[in-house]
Coordinates of N, CA and C and ligand atoms in Angstrom, one line a residue:
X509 N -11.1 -13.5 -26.0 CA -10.7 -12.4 -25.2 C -9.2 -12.3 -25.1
X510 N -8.6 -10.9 -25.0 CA -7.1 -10.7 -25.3 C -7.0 -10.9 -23.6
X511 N -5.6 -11.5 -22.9 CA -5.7 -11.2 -21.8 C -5.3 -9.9 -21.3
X512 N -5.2 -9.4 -19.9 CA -4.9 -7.8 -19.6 C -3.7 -8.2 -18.9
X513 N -2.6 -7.3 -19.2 CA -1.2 -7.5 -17.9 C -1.9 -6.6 -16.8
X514 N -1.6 -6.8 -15.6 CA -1.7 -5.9 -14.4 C -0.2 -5.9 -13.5
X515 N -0.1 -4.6 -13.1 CA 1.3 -4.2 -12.3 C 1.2 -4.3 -11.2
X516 N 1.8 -4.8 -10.2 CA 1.4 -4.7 -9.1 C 3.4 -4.5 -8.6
X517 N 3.3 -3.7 -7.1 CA 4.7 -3.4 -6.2 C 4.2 -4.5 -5.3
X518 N 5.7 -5.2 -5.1 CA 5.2 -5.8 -3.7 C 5.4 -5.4 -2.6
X519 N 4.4 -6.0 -2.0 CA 4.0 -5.3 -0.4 C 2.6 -5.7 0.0
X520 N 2.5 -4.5 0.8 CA 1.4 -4.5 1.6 C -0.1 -4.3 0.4
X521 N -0.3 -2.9 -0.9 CA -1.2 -3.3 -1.5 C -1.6 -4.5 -2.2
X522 N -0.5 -4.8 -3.0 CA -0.3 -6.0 -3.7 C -0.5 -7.1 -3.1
X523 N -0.1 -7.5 -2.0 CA -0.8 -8.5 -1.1 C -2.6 -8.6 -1.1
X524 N -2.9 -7.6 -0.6 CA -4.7 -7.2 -0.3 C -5.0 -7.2 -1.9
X525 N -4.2 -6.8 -3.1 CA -5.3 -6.9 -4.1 C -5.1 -8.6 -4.6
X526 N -4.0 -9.0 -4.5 CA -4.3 -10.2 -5.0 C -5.0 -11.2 -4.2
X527 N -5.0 -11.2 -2.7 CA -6.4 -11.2 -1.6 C -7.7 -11.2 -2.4
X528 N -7.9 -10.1 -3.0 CA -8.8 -9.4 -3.5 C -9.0 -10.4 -4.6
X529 N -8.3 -10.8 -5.3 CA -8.8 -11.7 -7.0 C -8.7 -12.7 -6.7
X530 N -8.2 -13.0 -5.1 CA -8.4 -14.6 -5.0 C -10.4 -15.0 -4.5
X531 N -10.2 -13.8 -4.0 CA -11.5 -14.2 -3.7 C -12.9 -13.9 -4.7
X532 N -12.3 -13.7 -5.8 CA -13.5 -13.4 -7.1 C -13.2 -14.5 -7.9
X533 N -11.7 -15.8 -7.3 CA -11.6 -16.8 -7.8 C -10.5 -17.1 -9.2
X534 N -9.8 -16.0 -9.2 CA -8.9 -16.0 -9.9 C -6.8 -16.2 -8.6
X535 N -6.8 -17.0 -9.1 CA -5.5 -17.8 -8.5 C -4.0 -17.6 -9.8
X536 N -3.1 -17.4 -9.0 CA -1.7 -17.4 -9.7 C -1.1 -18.6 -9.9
X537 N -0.7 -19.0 -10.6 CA -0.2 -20.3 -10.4 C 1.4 -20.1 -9.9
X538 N 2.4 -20.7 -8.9 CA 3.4 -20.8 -8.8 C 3.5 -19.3 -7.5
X539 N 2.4 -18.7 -7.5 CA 2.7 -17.3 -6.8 C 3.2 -17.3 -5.0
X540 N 3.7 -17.4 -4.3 CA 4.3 -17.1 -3.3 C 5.0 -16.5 -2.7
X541 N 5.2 -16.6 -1.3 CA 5.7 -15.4 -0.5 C 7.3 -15.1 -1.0
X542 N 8.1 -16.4 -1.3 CA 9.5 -16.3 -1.2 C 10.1 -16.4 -2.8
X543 N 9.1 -16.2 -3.4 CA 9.6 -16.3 -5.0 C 10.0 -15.1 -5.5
X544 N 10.9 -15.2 -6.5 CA 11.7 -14.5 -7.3 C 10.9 -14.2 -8.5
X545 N 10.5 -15.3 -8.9 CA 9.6 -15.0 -10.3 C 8.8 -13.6 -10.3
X546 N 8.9 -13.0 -11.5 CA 8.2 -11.9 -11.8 C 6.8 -11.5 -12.4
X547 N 6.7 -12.7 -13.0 CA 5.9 -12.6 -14.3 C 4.5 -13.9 -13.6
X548 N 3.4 -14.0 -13.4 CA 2.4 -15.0 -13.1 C 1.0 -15.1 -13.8
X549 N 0.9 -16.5 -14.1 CA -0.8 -15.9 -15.0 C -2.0 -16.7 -14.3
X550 N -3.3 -16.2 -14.1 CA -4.3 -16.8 -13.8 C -4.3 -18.3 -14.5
X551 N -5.3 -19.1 -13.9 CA -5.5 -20.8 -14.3 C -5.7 -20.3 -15.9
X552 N -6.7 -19.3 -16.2 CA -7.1 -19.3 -17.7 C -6.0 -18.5 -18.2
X553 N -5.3 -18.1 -17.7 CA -4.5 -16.8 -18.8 C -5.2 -15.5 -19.0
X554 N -6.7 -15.3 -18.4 CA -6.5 -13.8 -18.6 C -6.3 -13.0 -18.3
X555 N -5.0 -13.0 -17.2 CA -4.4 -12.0 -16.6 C -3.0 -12.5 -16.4
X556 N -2.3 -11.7 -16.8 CA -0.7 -11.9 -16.4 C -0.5 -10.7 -15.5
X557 N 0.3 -11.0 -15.0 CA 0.7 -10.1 -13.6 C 2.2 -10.2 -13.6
X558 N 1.9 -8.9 -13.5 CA 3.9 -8.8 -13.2 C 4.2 -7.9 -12.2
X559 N 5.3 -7.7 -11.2 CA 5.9 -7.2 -10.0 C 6.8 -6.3 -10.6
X560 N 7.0 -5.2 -10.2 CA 7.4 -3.9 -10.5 C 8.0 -3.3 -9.4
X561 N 8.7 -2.4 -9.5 CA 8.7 -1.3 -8.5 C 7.5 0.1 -8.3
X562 N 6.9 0.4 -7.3 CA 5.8 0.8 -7.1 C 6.2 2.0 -7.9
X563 N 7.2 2.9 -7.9 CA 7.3 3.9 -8.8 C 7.1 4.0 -10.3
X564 N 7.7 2.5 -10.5 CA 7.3 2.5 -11.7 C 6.5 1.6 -12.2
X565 N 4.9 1.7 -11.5 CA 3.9 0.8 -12.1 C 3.6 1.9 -12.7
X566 N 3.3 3.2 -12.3 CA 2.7 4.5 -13.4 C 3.3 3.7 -14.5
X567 N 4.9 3.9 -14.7 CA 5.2 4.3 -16.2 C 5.0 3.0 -17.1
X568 N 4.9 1.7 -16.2 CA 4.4 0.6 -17.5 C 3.4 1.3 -17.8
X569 N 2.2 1.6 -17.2 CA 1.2 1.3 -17.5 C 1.2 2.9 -18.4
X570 N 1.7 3.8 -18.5 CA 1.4 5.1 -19.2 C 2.2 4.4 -20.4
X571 N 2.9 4.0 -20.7 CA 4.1 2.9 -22.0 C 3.1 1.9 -22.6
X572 N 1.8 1.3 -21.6 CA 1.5 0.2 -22.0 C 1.9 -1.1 -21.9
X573 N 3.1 -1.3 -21.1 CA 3.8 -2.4 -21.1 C 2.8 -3.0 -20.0
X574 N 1.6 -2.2 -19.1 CA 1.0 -3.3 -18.7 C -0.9 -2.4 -19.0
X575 N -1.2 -2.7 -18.7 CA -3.1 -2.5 -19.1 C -3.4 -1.9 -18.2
X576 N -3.2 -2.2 -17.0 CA -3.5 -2.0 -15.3 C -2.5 -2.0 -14.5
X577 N -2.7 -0.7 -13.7 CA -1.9 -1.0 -12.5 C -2.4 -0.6 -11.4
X578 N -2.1 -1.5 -10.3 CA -2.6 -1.0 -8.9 C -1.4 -0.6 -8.0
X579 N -1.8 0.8 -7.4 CA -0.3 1.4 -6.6 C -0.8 2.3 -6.0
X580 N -0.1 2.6 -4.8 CA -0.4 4.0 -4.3 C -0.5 5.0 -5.1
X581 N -1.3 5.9 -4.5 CA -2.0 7.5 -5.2 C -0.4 8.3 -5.2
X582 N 0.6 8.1 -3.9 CA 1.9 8.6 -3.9 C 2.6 8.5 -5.3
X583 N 2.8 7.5 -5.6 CA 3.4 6.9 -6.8 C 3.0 7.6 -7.9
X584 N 1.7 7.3 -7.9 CA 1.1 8.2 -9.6 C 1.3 9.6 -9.1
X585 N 0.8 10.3 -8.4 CA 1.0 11.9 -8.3 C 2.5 11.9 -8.9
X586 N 3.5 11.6 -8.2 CA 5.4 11.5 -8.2 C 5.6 11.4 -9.7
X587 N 5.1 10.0 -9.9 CA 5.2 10.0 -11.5 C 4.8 10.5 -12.6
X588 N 3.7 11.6 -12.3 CA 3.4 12.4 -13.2 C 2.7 11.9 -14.7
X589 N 2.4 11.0 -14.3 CA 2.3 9.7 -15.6 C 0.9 10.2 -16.3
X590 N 0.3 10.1 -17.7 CA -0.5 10.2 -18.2 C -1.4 9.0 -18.4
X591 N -2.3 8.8 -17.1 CA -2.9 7.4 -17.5 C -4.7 7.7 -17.0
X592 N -5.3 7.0 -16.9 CA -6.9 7.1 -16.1 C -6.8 6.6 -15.0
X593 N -7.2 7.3 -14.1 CA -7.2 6.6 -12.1 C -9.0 6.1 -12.2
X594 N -9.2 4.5 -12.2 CA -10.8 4.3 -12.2 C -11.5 4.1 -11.0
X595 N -10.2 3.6 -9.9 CA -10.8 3.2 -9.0 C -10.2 3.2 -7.6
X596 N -10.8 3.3 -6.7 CA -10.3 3.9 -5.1 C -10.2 2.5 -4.6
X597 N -8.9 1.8 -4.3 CA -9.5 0.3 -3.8 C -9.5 0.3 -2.0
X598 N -9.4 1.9 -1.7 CA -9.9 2.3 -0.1 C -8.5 1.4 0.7
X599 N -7.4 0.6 0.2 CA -6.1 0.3 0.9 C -5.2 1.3 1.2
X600 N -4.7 1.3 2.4 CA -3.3 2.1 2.9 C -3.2 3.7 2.5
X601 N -4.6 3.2 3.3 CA -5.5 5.0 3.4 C -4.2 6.0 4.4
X602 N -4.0 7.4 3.5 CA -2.8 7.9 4.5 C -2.7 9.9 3.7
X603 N -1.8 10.3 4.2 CA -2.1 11.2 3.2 C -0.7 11.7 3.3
X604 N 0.1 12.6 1.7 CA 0.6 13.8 2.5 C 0.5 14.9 2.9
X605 N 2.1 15.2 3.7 CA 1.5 16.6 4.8 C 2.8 17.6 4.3
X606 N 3.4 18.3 4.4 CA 4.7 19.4 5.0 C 4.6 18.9 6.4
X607 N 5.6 18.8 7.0 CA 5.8 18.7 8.4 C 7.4 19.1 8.7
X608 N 7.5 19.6 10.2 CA 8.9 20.3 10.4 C 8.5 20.1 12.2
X609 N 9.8 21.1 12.6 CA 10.0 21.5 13.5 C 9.1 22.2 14.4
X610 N 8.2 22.5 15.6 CA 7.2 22.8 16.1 C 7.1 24.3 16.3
X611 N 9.0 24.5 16.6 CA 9.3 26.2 16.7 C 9.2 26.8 15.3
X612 N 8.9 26.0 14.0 CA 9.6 26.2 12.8 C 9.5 28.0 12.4
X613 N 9.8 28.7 11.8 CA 10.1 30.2 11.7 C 10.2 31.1 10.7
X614 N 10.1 30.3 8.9 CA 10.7 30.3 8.1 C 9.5 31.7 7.3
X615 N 10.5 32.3 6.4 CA 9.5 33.6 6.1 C 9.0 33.2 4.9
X616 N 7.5 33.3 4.1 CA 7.5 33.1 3.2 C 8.1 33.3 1.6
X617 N 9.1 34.3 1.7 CA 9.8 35.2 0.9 C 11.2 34.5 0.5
X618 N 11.6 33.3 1.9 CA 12.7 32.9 1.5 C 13.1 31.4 1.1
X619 N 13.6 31.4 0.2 CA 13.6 29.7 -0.7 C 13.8 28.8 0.7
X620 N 12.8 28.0 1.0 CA 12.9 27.4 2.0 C 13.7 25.5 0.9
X621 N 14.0 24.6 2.3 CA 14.6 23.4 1.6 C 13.8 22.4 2.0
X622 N 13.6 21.4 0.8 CA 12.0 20.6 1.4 C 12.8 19.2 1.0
X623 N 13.0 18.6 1.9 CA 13.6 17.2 1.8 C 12.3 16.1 2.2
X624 N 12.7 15.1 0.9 CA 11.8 14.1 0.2 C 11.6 13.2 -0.5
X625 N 10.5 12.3 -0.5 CA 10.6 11.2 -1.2 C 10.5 11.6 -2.3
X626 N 9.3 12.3 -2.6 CA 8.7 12.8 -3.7 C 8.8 13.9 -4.0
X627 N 10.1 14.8 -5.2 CA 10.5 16.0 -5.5 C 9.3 16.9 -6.3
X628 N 8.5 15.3 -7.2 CA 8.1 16.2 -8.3 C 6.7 16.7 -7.0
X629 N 6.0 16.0 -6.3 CA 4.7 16.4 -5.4 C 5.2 17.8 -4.7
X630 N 6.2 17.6 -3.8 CA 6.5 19.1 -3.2 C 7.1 20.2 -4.5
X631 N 7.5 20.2 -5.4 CA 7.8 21.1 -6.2 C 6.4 22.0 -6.8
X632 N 5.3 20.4 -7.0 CA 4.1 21.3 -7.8 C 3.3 22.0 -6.2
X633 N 3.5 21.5 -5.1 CA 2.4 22.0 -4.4 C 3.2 23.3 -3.7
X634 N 4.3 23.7 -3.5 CA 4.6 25.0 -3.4 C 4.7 25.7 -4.1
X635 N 4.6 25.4 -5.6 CA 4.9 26.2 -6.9 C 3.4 26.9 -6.7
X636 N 1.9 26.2 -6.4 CA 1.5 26.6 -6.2 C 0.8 27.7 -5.2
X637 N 1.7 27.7 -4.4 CA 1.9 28.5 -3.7 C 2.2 29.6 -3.9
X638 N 3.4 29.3 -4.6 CA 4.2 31.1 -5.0 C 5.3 30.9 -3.7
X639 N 5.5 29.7 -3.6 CA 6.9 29.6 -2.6 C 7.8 29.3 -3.2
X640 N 8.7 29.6 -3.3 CA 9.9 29.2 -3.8 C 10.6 27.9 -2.9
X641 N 11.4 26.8 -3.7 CA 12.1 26.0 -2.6 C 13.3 25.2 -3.6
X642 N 13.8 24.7 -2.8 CA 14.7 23.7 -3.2 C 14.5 22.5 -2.8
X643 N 14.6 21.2 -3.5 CA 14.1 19.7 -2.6 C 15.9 18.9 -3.0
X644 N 15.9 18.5 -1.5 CA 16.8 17.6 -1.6 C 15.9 16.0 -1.4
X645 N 16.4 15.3 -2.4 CA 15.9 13.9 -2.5 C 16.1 13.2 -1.5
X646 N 15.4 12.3 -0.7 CA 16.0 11.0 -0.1 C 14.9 10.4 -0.3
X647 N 15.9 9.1 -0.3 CA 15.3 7.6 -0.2 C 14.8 6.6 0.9
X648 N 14.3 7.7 2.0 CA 13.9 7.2 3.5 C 14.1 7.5 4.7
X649 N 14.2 7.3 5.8 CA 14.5 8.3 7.0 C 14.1 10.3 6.5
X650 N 13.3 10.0 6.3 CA 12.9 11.7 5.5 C 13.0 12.5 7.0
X651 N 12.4 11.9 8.4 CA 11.9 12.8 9.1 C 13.3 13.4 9.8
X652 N 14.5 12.7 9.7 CA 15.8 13.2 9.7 C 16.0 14.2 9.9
X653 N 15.8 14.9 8.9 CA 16.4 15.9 7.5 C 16.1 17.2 8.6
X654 N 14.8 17.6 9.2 CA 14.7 18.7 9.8 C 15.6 18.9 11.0
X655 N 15.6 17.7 11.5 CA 16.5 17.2 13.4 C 17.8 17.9 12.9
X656 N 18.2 17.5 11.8 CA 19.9 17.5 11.7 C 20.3 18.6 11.0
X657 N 19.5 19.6 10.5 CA 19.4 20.4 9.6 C 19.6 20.5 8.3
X658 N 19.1 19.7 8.1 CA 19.4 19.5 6.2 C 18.6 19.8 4.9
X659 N 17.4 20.2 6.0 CA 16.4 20.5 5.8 C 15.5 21.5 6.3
X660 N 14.6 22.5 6.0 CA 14.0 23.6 6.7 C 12.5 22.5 7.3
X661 N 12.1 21.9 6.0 CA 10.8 21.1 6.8 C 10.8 19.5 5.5
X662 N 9.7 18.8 5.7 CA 9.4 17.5 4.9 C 8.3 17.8 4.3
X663 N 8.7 17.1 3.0 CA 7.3 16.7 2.5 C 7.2 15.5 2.2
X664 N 6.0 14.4 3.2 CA 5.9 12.9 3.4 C 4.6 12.2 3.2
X665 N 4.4 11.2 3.5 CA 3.3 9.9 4.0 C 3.5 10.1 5.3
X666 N 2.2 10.8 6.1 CA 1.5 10.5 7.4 C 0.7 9.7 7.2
X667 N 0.7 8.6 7.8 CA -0.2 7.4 8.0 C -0.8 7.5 9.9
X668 N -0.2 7.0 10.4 CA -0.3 7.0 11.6 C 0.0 8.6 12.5
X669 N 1.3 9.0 12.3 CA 1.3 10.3 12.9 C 2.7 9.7 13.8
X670 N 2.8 8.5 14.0 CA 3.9 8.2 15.2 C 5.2 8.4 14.7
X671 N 5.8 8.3 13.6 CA 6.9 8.5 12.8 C 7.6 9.9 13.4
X672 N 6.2 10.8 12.8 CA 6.6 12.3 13.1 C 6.6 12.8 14.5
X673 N 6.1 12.5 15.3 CA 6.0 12.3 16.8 C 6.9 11.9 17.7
X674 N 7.4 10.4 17.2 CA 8.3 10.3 17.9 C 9.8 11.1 17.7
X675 N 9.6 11.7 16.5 CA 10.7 12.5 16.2 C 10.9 13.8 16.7
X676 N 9.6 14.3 17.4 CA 9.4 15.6 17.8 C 9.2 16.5 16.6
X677 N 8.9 15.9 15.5 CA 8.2 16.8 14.5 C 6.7 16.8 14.2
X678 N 5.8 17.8 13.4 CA 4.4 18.2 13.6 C 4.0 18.5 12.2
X679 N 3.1 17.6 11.6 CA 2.2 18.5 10.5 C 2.1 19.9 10.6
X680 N 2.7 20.7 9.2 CA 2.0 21.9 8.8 C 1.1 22.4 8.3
X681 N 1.3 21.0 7.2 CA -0.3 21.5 6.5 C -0.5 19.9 5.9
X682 N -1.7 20.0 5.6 CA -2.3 18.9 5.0 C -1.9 19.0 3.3
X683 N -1.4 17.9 3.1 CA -1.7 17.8 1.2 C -2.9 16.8 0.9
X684 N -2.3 16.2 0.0 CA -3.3 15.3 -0.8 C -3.1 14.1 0.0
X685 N -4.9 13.5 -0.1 CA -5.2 12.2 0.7 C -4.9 11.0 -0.3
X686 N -4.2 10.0 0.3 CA -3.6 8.6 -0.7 C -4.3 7.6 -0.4
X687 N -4.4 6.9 -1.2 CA -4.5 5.2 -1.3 C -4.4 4.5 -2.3
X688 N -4.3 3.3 -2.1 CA -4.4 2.7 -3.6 C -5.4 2.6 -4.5
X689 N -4.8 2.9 -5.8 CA -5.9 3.1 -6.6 C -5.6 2.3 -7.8
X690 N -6.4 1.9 -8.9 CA -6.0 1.2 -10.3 C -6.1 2.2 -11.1
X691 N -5.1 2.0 -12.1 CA -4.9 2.9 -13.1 C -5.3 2.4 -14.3
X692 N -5.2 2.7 -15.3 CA -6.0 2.5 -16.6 C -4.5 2.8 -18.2
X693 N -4.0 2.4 -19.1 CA -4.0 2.9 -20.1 C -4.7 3.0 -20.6
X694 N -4.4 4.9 -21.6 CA -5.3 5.1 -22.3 C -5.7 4.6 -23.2
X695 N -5.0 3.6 -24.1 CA -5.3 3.1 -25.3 C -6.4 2.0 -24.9
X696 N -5.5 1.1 -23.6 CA -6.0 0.0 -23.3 C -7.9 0.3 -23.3
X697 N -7.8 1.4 -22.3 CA -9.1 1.4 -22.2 C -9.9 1.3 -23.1
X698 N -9.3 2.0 -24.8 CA -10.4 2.1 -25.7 C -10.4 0.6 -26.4
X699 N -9.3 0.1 -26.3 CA -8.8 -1.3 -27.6 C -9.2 -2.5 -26.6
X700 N -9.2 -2.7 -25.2 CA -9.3 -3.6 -24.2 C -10.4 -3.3 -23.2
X701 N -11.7 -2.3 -23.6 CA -12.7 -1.8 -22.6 C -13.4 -2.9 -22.3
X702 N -13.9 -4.4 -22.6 CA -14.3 -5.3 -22.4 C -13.6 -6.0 -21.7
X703 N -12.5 -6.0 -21.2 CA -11.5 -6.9 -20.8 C -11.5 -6.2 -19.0
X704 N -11.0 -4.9 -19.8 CA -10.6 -3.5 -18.4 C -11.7 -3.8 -17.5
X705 N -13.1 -3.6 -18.0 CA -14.1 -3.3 -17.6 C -14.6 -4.6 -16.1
X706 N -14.3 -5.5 -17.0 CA -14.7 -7.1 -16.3 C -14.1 -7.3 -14.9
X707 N -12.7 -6.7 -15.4 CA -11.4 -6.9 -14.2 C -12.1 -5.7 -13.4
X708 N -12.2 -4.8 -13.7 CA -12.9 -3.7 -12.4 C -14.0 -4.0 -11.8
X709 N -14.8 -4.7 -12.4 CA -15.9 -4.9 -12.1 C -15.8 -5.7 -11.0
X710 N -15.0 -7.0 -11.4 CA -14.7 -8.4 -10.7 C -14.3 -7.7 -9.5
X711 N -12.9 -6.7 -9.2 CA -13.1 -6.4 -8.4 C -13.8 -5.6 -7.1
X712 N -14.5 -4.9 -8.1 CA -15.6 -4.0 -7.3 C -16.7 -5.3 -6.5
X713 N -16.7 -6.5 -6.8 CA -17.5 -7.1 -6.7 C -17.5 -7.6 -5.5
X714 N -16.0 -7.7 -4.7 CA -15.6 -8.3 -4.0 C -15.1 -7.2 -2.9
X715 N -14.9 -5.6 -2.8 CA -15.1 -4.8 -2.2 C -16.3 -4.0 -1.9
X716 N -16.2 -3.7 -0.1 CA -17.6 -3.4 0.7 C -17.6 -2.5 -0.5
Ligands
PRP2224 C1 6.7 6.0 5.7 C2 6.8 7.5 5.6 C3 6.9 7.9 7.0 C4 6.1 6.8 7.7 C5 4.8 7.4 8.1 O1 8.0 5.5 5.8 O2 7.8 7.9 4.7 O3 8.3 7.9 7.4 O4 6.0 5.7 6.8 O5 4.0 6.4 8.8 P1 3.4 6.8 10.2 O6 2.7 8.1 10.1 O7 2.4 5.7 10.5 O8 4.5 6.8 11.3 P2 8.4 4.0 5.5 O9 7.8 3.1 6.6 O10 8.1 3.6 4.1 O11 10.0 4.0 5.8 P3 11.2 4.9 5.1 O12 11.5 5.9 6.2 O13 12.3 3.9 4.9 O14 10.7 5.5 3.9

């Protein structure tokens, strides 16, 4: 058997999935909290695992440079990546929203400014609209952007709701619901379907 690379961001999913393979009995050798190392393989080698940045576990895995990747639903929408989503692993359940100001006022007719993490998510779901906008990028404190004017409204991750609350800002509308999910190469799946398959399985095996 060929082994499978799998991607993982570190954090909070990445933590719970490799949780998750420890308990179907697959262990990293050398893997810990304070390490630098990037690269790790199970006792047998059939999985190497590598640390990424969560944005770019899509694009290994749409390149192939890994087999699997586990990441937020945020990440693949953003990335736009051409890969297979197989499986809901139900972690850091959250969703996005538009959220703004409570008085907010804005006419439909007029290019509103949508500051964000993720340009390409708010570009396709107003496009859909038939709203016109402009997105200014940022890299964090998103809920800012409306307080100070930099922005007309957000397009974010509501998880809890306290972020936007304590800021005196309000959901406008609901987007799409996130969590982490595993992704698939397409080739992988046809040339490595005995391999892919096992690893999904293994961990379906070990989730309620
Ligand atoms: C995320 C997101 C919101 C917040 C939502 O930010 O961008 O700001 O969490 O969570 P809540 O609804 O539970 O309050 P993150 O913690 O990643 O920090 P950031 O502002 O640096 O992006």
């Amino acid at each position: 058997m060929e082994h499978i690379t799998l991607a993982l961001a570190k954090g909070r999913p990445a933590n719970s999935t490799i949780k998750l393979l420890e308990t179907t009995g697959e262990y990293f050798t050398d893997l810990h909290e304070d390490t630098r190392k990037l690269v790790f393989y199970n006792a047998n080698k059939t999985i190497k695992l590598i640390f990424v940045k969560a944005l770019d576990v899509p694009t290994y895995v749409e390149k192939g440079a890994a087999d699997i990747g586990i990441v937020g639903r945020d990440n693949i929408l953003e990335s736009q990546a051409d890969v297979y989503e197989l499986l809901d692993l139900k972690i850091g359940q959250c969703k996005f929203a538009v959220a703004g100001k409570p008085d907010h006022n804005f006419s439909d007719t007029q290019k509103l400014t949508i500051a964000t993490k993720y340009p390409n998510v708010a570009k396709k779901h107003f496009k859909k609209k038939g709203q016109p906008i402009e997105t200014v990028k940022l890299n964090g404190s998103v809920e800012l952007a409306p307080i100070i004017g930099l922005a007309d409204y957000i397009v974010d991750i509501v998880e809890t709701g306290s972020t936007l609350k304590e800021n005196g800002l309000i959901v406008i509308e609901d987007m799409d619901l996130i969590s982490t999910r595993l992704i698939v190469n397409k080739a992988s799946f046809a040339t490595k379907s005995e391999e892919v398959g096992q690893f999904i399985n293994q961990l379906k095996s070990v989730m309620e």
